[in-house]
Short mmCIF file of C-alpha atoms in Angstrom, two decimals:
data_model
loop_
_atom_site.label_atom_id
_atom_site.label_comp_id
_atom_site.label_asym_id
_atom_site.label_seq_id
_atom_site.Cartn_x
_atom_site.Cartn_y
_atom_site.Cartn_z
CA UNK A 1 -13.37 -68.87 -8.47
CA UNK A 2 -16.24 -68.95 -11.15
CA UNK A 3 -16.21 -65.09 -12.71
CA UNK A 4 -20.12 -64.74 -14.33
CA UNK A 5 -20.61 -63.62 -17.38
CA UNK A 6 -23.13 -60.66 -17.77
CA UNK A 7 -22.39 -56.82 -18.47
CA UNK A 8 -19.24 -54.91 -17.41
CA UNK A 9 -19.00 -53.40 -14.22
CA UNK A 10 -16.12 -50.69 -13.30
CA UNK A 11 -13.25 -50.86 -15.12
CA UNK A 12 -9.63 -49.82 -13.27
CA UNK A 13 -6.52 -48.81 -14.29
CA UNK A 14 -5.71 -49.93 -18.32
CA UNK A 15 -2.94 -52.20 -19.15
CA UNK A 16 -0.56 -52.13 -22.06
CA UNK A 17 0.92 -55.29 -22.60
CA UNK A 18 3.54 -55.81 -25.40
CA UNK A 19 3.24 -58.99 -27.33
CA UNK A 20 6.31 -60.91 -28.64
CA UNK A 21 5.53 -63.72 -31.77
CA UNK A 22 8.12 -66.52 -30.83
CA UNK A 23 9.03 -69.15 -32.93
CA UNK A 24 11.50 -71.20 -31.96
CA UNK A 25 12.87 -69.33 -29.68
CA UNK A 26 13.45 -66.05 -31.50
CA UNK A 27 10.78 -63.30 -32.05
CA UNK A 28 9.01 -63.11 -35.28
CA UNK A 29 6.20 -60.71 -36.29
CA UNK A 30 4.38 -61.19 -39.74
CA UNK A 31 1.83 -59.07 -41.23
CA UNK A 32 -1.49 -61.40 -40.77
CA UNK A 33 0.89 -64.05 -39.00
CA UNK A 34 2.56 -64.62 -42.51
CA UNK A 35 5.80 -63.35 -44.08
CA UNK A 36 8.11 -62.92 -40.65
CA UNK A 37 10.42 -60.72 -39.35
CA UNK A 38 13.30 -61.81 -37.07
CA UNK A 39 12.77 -59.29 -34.30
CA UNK A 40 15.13 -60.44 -31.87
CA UNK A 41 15.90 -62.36 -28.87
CA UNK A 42 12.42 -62.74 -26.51
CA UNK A 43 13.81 -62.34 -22.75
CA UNK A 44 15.94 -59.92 -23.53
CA UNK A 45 13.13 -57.99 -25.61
CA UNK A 46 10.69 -58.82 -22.87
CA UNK A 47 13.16 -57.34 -19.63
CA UNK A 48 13.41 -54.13 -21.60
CA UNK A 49 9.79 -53.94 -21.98
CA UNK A 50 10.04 -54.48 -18.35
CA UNK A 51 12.03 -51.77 -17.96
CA UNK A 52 10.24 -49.24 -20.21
CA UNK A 53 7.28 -49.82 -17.92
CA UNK A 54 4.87 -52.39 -19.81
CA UNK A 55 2.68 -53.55 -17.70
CA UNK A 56 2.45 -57.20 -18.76
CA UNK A 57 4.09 -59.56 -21.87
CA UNK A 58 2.37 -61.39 -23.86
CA UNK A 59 4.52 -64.75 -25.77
CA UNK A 60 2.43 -66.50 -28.30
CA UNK A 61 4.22 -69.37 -29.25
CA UNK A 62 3.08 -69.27 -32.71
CA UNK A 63 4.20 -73.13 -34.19
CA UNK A 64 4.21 -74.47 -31.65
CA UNK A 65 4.68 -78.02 -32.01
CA UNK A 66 5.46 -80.92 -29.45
CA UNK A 67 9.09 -81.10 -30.61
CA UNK A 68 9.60 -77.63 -29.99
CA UNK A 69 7.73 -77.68 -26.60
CA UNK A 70 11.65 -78.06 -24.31
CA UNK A 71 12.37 -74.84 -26.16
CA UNK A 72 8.84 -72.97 -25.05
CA UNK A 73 9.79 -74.19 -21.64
CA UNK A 74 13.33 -72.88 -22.08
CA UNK A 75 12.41 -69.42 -22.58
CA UNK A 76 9.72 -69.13 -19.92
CA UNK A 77 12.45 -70.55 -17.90
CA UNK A 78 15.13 -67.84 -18.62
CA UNK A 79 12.34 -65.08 -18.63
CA UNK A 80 11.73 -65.37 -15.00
CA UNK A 81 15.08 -65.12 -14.08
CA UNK A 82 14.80 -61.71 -15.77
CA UNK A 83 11.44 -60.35 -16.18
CA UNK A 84 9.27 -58.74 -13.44
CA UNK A 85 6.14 -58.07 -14.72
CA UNK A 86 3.38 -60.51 -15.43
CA UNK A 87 4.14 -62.60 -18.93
CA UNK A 88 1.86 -64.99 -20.47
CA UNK A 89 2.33 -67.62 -22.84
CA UNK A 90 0.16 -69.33 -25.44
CA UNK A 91 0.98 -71.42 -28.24
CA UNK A 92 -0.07 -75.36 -28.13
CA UNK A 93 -1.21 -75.65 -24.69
CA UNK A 94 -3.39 -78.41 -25.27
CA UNK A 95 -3.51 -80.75 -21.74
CA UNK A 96 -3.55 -79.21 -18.16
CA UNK A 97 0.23 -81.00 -18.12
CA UNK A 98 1.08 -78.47 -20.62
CA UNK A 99 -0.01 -75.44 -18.44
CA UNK A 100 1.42 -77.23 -15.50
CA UNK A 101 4.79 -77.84 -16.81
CA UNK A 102 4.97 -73.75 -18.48
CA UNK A 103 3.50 -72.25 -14.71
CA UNK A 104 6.13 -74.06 -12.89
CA UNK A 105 8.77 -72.95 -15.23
CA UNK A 106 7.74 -69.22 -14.31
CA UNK A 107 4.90 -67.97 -16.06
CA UNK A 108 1.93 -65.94 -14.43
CA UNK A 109 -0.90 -67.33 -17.12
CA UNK A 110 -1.64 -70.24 -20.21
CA UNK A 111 -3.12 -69.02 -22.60
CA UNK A 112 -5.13 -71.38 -24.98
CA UNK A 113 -6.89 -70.88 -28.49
CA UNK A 114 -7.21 -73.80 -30.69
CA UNK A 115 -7.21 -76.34 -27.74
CA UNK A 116 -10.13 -74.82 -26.02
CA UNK A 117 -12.29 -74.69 -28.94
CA UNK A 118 -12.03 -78.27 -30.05
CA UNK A 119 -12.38 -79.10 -26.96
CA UNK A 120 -13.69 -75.94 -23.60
CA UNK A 121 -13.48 -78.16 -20.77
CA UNK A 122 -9.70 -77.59 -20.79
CA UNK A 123 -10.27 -74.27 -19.81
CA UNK A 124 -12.40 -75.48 -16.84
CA UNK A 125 -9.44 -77.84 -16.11
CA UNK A 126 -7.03 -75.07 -16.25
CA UNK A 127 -9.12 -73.21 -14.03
CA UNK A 128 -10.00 -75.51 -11.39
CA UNK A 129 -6.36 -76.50 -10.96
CA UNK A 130 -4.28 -73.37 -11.06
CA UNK A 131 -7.42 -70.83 -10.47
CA UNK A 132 -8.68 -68.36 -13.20
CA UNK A 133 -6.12 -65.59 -13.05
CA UNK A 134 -4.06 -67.63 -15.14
CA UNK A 135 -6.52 -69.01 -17.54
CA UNK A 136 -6.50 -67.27 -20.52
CA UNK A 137 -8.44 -67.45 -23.42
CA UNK A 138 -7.38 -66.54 -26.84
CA UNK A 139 -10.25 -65.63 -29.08
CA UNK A 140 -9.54 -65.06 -33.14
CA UNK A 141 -12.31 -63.46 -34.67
CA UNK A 142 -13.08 -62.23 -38.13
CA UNK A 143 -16.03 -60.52 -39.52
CA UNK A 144 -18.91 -62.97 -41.39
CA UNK A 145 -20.27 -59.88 -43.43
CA UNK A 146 -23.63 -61.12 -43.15
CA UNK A 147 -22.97 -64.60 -41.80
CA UNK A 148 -26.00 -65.78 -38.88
CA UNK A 149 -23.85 -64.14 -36.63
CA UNK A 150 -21.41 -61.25 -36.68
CA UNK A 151 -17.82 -62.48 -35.66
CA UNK A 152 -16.43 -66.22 -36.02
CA UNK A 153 -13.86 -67.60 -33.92
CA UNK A 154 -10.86 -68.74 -36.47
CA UNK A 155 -8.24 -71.15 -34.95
CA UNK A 156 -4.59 -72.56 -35.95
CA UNK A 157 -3.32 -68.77 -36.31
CA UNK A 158 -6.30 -67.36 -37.55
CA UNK A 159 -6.28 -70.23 -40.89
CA UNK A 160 -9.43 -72.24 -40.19
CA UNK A 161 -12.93 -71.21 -39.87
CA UNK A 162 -14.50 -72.94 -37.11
CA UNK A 163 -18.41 -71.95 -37.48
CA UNK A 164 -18.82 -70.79 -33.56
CA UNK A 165 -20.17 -67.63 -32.95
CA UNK A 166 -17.34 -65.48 -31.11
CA UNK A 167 -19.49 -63.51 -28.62
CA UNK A 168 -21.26 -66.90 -28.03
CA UNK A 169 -17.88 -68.37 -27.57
CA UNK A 170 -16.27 -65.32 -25.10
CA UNK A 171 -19.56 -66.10 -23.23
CA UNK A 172 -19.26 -69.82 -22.64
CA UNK A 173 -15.19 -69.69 -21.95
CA UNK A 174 -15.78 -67.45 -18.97
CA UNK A 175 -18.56 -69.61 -17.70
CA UNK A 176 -15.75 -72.62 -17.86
CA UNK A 177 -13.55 -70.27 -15.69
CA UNK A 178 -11.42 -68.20 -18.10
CA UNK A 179 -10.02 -65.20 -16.55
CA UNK A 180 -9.07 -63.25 -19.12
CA UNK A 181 -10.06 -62.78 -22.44
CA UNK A 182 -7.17 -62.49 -25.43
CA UNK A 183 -9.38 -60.87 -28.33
CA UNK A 184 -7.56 -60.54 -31.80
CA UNK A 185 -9.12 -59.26 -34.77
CA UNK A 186 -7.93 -61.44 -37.41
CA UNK A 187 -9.28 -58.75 -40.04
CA UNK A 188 -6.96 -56.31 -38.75
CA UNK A 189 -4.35 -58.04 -37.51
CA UNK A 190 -0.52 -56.91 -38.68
CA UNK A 191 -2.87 -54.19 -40.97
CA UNK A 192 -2.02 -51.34 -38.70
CA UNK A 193 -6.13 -49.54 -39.37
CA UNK A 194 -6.15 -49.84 -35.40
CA UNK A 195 -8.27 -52.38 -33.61
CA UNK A 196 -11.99 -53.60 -34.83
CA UNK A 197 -13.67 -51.34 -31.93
CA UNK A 198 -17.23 -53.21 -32.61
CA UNK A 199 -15.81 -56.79 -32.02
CA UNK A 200 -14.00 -55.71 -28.63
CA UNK A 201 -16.86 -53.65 -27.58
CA UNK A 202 -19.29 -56.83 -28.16
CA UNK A 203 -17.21 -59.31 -26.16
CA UNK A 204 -16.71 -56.69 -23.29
CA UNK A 205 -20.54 -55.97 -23.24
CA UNK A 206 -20.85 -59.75 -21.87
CA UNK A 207 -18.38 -60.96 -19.97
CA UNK A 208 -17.30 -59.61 -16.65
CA UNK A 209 -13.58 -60.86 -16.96
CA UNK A 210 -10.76 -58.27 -18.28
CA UNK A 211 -10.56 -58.29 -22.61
CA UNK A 212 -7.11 -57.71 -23.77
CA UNK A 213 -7.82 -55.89 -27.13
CA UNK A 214 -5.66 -57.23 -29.79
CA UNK A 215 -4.49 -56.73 -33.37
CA UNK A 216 -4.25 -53.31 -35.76
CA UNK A 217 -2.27 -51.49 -33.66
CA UNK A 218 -0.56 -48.77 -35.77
CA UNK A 219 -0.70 -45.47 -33.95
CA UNK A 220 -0.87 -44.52 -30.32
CA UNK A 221 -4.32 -43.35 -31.17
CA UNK A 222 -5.22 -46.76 -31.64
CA UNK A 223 -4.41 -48.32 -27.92
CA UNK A 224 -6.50 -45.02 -26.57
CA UNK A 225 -9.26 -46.11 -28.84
CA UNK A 226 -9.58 -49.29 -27.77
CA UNK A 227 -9.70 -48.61 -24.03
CA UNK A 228 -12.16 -45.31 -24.12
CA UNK A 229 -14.57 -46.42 -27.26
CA UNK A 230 -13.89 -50.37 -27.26
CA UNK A 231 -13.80 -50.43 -23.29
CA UNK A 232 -11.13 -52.88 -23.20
CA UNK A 233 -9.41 -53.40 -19.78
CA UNK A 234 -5.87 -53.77 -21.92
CA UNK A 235 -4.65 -53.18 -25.18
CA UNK A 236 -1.83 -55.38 -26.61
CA UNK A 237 0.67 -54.48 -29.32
CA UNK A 238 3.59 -55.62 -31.39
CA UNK A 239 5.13 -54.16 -34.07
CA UNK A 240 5.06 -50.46 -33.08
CA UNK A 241 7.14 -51.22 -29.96
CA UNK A 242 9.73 -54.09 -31.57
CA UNK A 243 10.30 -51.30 -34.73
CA UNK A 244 11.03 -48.65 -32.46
CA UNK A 245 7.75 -46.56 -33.35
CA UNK A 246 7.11 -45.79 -30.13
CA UNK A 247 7.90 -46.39 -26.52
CA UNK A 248 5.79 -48.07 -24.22
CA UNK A 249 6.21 -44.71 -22.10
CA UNK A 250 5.09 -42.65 -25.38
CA UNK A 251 1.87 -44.90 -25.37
CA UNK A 252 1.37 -44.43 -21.58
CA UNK A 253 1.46 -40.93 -21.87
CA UNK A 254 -0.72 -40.42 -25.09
CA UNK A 255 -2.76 -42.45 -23.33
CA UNK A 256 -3.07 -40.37 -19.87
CA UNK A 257 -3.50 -37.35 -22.04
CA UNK A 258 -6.52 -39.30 -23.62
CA UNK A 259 -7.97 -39.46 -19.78
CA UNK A 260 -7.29 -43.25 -18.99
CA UNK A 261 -5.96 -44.07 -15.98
CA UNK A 262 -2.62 -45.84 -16.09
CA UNK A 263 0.47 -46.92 -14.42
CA UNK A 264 2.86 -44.14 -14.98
CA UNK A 265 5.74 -46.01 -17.22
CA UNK A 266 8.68 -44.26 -14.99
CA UNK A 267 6.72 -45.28 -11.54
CA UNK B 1 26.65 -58.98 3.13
CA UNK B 2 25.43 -62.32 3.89
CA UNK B 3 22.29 -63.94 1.84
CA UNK B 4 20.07 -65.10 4.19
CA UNK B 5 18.03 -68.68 3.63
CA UNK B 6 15.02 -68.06 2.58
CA UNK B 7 12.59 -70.82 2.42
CA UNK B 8 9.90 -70.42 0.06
CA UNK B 9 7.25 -73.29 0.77
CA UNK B 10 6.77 -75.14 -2.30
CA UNK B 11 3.02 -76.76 -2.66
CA UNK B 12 3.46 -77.79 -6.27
CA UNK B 13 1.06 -75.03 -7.35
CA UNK B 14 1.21 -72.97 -10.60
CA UNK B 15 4.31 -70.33 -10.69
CA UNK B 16 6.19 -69.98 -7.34
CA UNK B 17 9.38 -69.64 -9.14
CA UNK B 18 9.30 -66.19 -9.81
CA UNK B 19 8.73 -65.31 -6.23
CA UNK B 20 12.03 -67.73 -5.42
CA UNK B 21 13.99 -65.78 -8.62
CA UNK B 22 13.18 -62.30 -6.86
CA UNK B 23 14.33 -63.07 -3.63
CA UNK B 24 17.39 -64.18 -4.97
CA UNK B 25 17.98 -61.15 -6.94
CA UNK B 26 17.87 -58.92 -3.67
CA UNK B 27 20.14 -60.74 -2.31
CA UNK B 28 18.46 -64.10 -0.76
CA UNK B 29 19.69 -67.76 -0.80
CA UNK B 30 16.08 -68.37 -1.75
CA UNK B 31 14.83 -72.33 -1.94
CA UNK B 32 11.99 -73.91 -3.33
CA UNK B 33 11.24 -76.42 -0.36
CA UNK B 34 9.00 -78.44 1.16
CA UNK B 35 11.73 -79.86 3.74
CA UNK B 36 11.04 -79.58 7.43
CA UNK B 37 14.79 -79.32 8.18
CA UNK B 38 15.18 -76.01 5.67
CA UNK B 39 12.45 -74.41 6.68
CA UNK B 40 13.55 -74.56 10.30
CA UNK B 41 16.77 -73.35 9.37
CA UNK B 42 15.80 -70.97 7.24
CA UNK B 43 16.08 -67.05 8.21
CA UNK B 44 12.59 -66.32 6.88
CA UNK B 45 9.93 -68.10 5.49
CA UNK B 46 8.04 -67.40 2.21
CA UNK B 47 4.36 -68.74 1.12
CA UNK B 48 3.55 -67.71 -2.08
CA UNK B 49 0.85 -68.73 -4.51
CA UNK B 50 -1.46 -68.70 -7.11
CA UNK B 51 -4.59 -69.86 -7.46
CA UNK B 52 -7.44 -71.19 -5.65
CA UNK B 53 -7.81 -71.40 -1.80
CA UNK B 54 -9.78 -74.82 -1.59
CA UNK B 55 -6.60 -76.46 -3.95
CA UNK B 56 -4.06 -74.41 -2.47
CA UNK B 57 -5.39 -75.67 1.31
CA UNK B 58 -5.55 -79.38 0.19
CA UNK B 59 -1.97 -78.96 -1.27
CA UNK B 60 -0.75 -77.27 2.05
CA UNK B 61 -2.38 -80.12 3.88
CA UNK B 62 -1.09 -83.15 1.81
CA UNK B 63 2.33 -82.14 2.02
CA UNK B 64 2.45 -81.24 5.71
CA UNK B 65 3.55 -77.67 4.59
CA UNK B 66 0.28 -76.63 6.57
CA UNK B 67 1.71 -77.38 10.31
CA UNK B 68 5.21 -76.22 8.71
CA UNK B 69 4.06 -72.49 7.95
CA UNK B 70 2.50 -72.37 10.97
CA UNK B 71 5.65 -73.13 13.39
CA UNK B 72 7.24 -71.06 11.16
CA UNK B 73 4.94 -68.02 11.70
CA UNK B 74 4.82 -68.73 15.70
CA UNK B 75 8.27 -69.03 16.20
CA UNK B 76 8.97 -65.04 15.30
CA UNK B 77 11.31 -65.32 12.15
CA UNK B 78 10.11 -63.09 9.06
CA UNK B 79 7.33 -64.47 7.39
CA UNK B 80 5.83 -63.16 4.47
CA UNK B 81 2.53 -64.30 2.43
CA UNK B 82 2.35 -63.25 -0.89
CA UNK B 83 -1.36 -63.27 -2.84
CA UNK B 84 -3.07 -66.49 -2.23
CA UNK B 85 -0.60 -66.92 0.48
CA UNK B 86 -1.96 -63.98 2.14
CA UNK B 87 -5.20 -65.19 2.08
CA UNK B 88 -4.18 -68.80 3.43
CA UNK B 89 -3.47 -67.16 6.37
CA UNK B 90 -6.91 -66.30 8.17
CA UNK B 91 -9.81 -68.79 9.54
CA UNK B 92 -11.04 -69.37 6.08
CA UNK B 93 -12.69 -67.78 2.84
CA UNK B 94 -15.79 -67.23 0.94
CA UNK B 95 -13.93 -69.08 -1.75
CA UNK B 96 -14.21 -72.37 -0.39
CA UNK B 97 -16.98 -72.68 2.77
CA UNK B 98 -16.17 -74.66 5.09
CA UNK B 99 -12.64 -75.17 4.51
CA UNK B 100 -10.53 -74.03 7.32
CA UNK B 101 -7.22 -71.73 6.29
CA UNK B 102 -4.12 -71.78 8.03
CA UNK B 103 -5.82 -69.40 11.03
CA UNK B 104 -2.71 -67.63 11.64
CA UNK B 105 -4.55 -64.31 11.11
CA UNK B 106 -7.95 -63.54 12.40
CA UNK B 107 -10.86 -63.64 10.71
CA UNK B 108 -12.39 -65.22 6.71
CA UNK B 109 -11.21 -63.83 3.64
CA UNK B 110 -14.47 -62.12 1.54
CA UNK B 111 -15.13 -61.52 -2.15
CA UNK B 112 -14.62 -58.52 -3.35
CA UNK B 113 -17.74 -56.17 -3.27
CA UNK B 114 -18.87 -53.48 -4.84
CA UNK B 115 -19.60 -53.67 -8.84
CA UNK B 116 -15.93 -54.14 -9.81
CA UNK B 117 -14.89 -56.65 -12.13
CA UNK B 118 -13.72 -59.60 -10.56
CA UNK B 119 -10.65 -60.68 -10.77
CA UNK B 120 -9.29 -57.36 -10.04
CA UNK B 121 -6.17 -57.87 -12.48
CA UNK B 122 -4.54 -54.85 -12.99
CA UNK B 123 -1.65 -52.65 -11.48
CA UNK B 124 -2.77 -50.47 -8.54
CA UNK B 125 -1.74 -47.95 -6.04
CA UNK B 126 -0.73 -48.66 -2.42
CA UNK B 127 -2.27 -46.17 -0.14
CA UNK B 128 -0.14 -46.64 3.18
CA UNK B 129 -1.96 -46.31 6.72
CA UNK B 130 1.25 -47.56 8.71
CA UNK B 131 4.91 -46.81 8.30
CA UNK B 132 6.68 -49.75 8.57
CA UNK B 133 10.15 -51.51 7.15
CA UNK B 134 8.01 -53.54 5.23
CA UNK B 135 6.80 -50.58 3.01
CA UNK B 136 9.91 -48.82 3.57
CA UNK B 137 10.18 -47.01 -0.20
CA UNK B 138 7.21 -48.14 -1.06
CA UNK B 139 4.82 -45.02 -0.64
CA UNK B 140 2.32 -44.28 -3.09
CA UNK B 141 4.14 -47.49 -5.32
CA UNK B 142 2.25 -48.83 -8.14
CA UNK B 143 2.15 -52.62 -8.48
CA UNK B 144 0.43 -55.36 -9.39
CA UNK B 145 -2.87 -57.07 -8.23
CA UNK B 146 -4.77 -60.42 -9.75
CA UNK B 147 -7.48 -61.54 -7.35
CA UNK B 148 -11.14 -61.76 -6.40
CA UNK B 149 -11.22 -62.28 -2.42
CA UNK B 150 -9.75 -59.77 -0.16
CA UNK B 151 -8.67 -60.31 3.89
CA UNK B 152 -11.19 -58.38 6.21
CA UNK B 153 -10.01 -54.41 6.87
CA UNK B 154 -8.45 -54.51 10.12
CA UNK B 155 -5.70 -52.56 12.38
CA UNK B 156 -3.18 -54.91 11.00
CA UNK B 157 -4.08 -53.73 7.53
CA UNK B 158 -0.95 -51.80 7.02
CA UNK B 159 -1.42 -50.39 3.32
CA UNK B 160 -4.71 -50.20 1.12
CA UNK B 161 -5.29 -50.21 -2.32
CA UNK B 162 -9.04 -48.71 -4.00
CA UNK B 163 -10.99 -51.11 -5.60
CA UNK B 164 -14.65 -49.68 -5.17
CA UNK B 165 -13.29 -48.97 -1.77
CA UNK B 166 -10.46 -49.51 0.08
CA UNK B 167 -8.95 -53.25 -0.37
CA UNK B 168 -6.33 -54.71 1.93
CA UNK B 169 -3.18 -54.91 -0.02
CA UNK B 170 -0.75 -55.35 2.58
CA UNK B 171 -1.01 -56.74 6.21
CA UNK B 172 1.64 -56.71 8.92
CA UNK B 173 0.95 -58.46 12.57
CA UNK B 174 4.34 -58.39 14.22
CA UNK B 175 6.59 -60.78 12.58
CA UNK B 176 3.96 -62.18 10.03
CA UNK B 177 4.02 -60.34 6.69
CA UNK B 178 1.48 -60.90 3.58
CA UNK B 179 0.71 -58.87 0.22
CA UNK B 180 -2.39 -59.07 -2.00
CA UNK B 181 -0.51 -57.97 -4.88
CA UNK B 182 2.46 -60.00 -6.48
CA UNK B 183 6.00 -58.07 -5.47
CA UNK B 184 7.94 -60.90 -7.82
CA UNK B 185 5.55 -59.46 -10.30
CA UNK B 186 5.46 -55.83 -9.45
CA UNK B 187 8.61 -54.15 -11.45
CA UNK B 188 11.15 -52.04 -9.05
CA UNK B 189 8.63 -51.14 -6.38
CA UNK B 190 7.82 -55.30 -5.87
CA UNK B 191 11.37 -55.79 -5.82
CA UNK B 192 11.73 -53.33 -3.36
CA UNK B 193 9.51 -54.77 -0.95
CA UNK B 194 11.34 -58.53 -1.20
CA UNK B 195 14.75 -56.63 -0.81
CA UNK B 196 12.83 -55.15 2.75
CA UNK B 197 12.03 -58.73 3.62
CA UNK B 198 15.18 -59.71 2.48
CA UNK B 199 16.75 -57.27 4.69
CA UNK B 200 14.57 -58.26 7.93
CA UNK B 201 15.47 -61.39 7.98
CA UNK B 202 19.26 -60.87 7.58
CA UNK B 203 18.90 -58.93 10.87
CA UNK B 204 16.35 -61.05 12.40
CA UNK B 205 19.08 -64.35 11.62
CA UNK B 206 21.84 -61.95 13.09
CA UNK B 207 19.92 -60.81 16.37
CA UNK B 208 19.28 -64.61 16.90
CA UNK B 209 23.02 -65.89 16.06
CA UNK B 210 24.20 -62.95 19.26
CA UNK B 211 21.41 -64.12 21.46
CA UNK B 212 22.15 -67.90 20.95
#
């Protein structure tokens, strides 16, 4: 399977996909990926997204780090004994062994961020192996204000600059086979101002893969947003699920009301 | 009740664990095998998948699970194809030309046409166009799709999602079940439809224990 890049064509039903910040096997959630919160335990936080009716979870194994890698495996282990839904899980996936080793133990997709950029052809390797639906790729952008080009892709949790041109990058990733596209704003991420609508509506204005729209989720008003004005196929959030803002049903139904079509959250 | 052996085919290929982790919580004694001896035993036979047909196909072939689904399908236990297992059951695919499928099924899996967005990766809505055990519960269910190649519309297209037209999502021919979407995947309504399998081939292994 070799999805083309080029211009959006008809968009289906939007997704809503929780995201859970693991480190070490607990959830954390930090406002711009610093100071962290213990949130919890990630499979059970994940089967009662499950049952609230999210349609997909998100792990990003956030230091990850080759001693830690049993414990990665551990937990997509134990969520598939529990979890129903599609889950993902990113976080130093850096070899096609890596993906292997994670699929087998249960997930549904890899996804991959600073791997990919030092070096795309992993992405083609993922691809070609285990097919696109389960190659992800995690884009970090932030603004240049000014810069040659608007967005740059940021890698190692959004800490180091990389000098590639984001839409550039979203373009040649989906050439290599991604299937997916991961998109956080690293401007607004853990800000709660809602997501940056330009940046998702530029990377889903050239690639003909589904763009997960991620980071600045603070109201419900936010995930409409970035479905009807950012066209994103699926929004992703955090914090305003784990604190008990809002329900994933509460953001299904704002977001019917808005006119999107979704999967009820009781269906 | 009893939990009926399921066997579900193992190829070595991305996530079939969740598929084996369903089945077991409706009730199967589900395996991860590749062994000729379970999967004759076993009450009904899974293939699952993920991926690519051209990989998928070479995996079948290089670990003889190829000829194994096959008996299995002819010899009128439960079967049931999930996703890229559904697909590895016809003649072939626009995927990979000139590599033959499985052939159980009639006819060569297509793209899928029609100015959509390829993969379709999303949660959809079964239409049903036959009433059968399979489906039993299942009416109108929500669940959840990831693929870009679809099996051609035919009489043994027994429920239909819309994807810029209808898209088969579920096919029954006699004892030889497949989905398009992912019921380990698919919340209640996926579980639903393994407990149904579940349930067939419970009776299917009981009909055959009085008859032998």
């Amino acid at each position: 399977m070799s999805p083309a890049s080029g211009p959006a064509a008809v968009s289906g039903n939007a997704r809503v996909i929780s995201c859970l910040d693991v480190d070490a096997g607990r959830v954390v959630k930090g406002v711009n990926f610093v100071d962290l919160a213990d949130a919890g335990d990630p499979v059970e936080l994940a089967a009662r997204y499950d049952q609230q009716g999210a349609d997909e979870v998100v792990f990003l194994d956030i230091t990850a780090s080759s001693d830690r890698r049993e414990t990665t495996v551990d937990l997509v282990h134990r969520t598939a004994e529990e979890v129903f839904i599609p889950f993902t899980i990113g976080g130093g996936i850096r070899a096609v062994d890596d993906a292997r080793r994670l699929l087998r133990a249960g997930a549904d997709k890899v996804s991959v961020n600073t791997a990919a950029v030092s070096r795309p052809e992993l992405v083609a390797e993922i691809a070609g192996e285990f097919g696109s639906q389960c190659a992800v790729v995690s884009i970090d952008a932030r603004r240049t204000h000014g810069g040659a080009f608007p967005f740059e892709v940021f890698t190692h949790g959004g800490r180091t600059p990389t000098g590639i041109d984001a839409i550039e990058y979203a373009i040649r990733v989906t050439e290599l086979g991604a299937g997916e596209i991961l998109l956080t704003s690293m401007d607004r991420d853990g800000t709660r101002d809602g997501f940056d609508l330009e940046l998702t509506r530029a990377v889903v204005g050239v690639v003909n893969v589904p763009v997960i729209a991620s980071g600045g989720v603070g109201t419900l008003d936010h995930l409409a947003e970035g479905v009807v004005k950012g066209g994103a196929d699926a929004v992703l959030a955090a914090s305003i699920f784990h604190f008990g803002a809002h329900t994933v049903a509460e953001a299904k139904a704002h977001m019917a009301a808005a006119g999107i079509p979704v999967r009820p959250a009781d269906a | 009740m009893s939990r009926p052996l399921i066997a579900v085919l193992d190829y070595g290929i991305g996530n079939l664990r969740s598929a084996q982790k369903g089945l077991e919580r409706m009730g199967a004694d589900a395996r991860l095998t590749a062994d000729s001896g379970l999967i004759a035993d076993a009450a009904g036979v899974v293939l699952p998948g993920v991926g690519a047909f051209g990989p998928c196909m070479a995996a079948l072939g290089r670990t003889g699970l190829d000829d194994r689904a096959r008996a299995a399908a002819a010899s009128g236990r439960p079967f049931l194809g999930i996703c890229i297992g559904l697909q590895l059951l016809y003649e072939g695919s626009d995927e990979a030309p000139g590599m033959s499928g499985l052939g159980i099924l009639p006819g060569t899996v297509r793209l899928l046409a029609g100015g959509v967005k390829r993969p379709q990766m999303q949660w959809n809505r079964l239409e049903v166009r036959t009433r059968i055990p399979m489906l039993a519960g299942l009416g109108g269910a929500w669940v959840y799709f990831v693929h870009s190649y679809a099996a051609p519309m035919a009489d043994n297209v027994a429920a239909t999602c819309d994807y810029g037209g209808p898209v088969a999502a579920v096919i029954a021919d006699d004892n030889v079940w497949a989905t398009q979407f992912h019921p380990e995947k698919s919340a209640r309504p996926g579980l639903r439809l393994l407990e149904n399998f579940v349930d067939q081939a419970r009776s299917a292994a009981a009909v055959a224990w009085r008859a032998s």
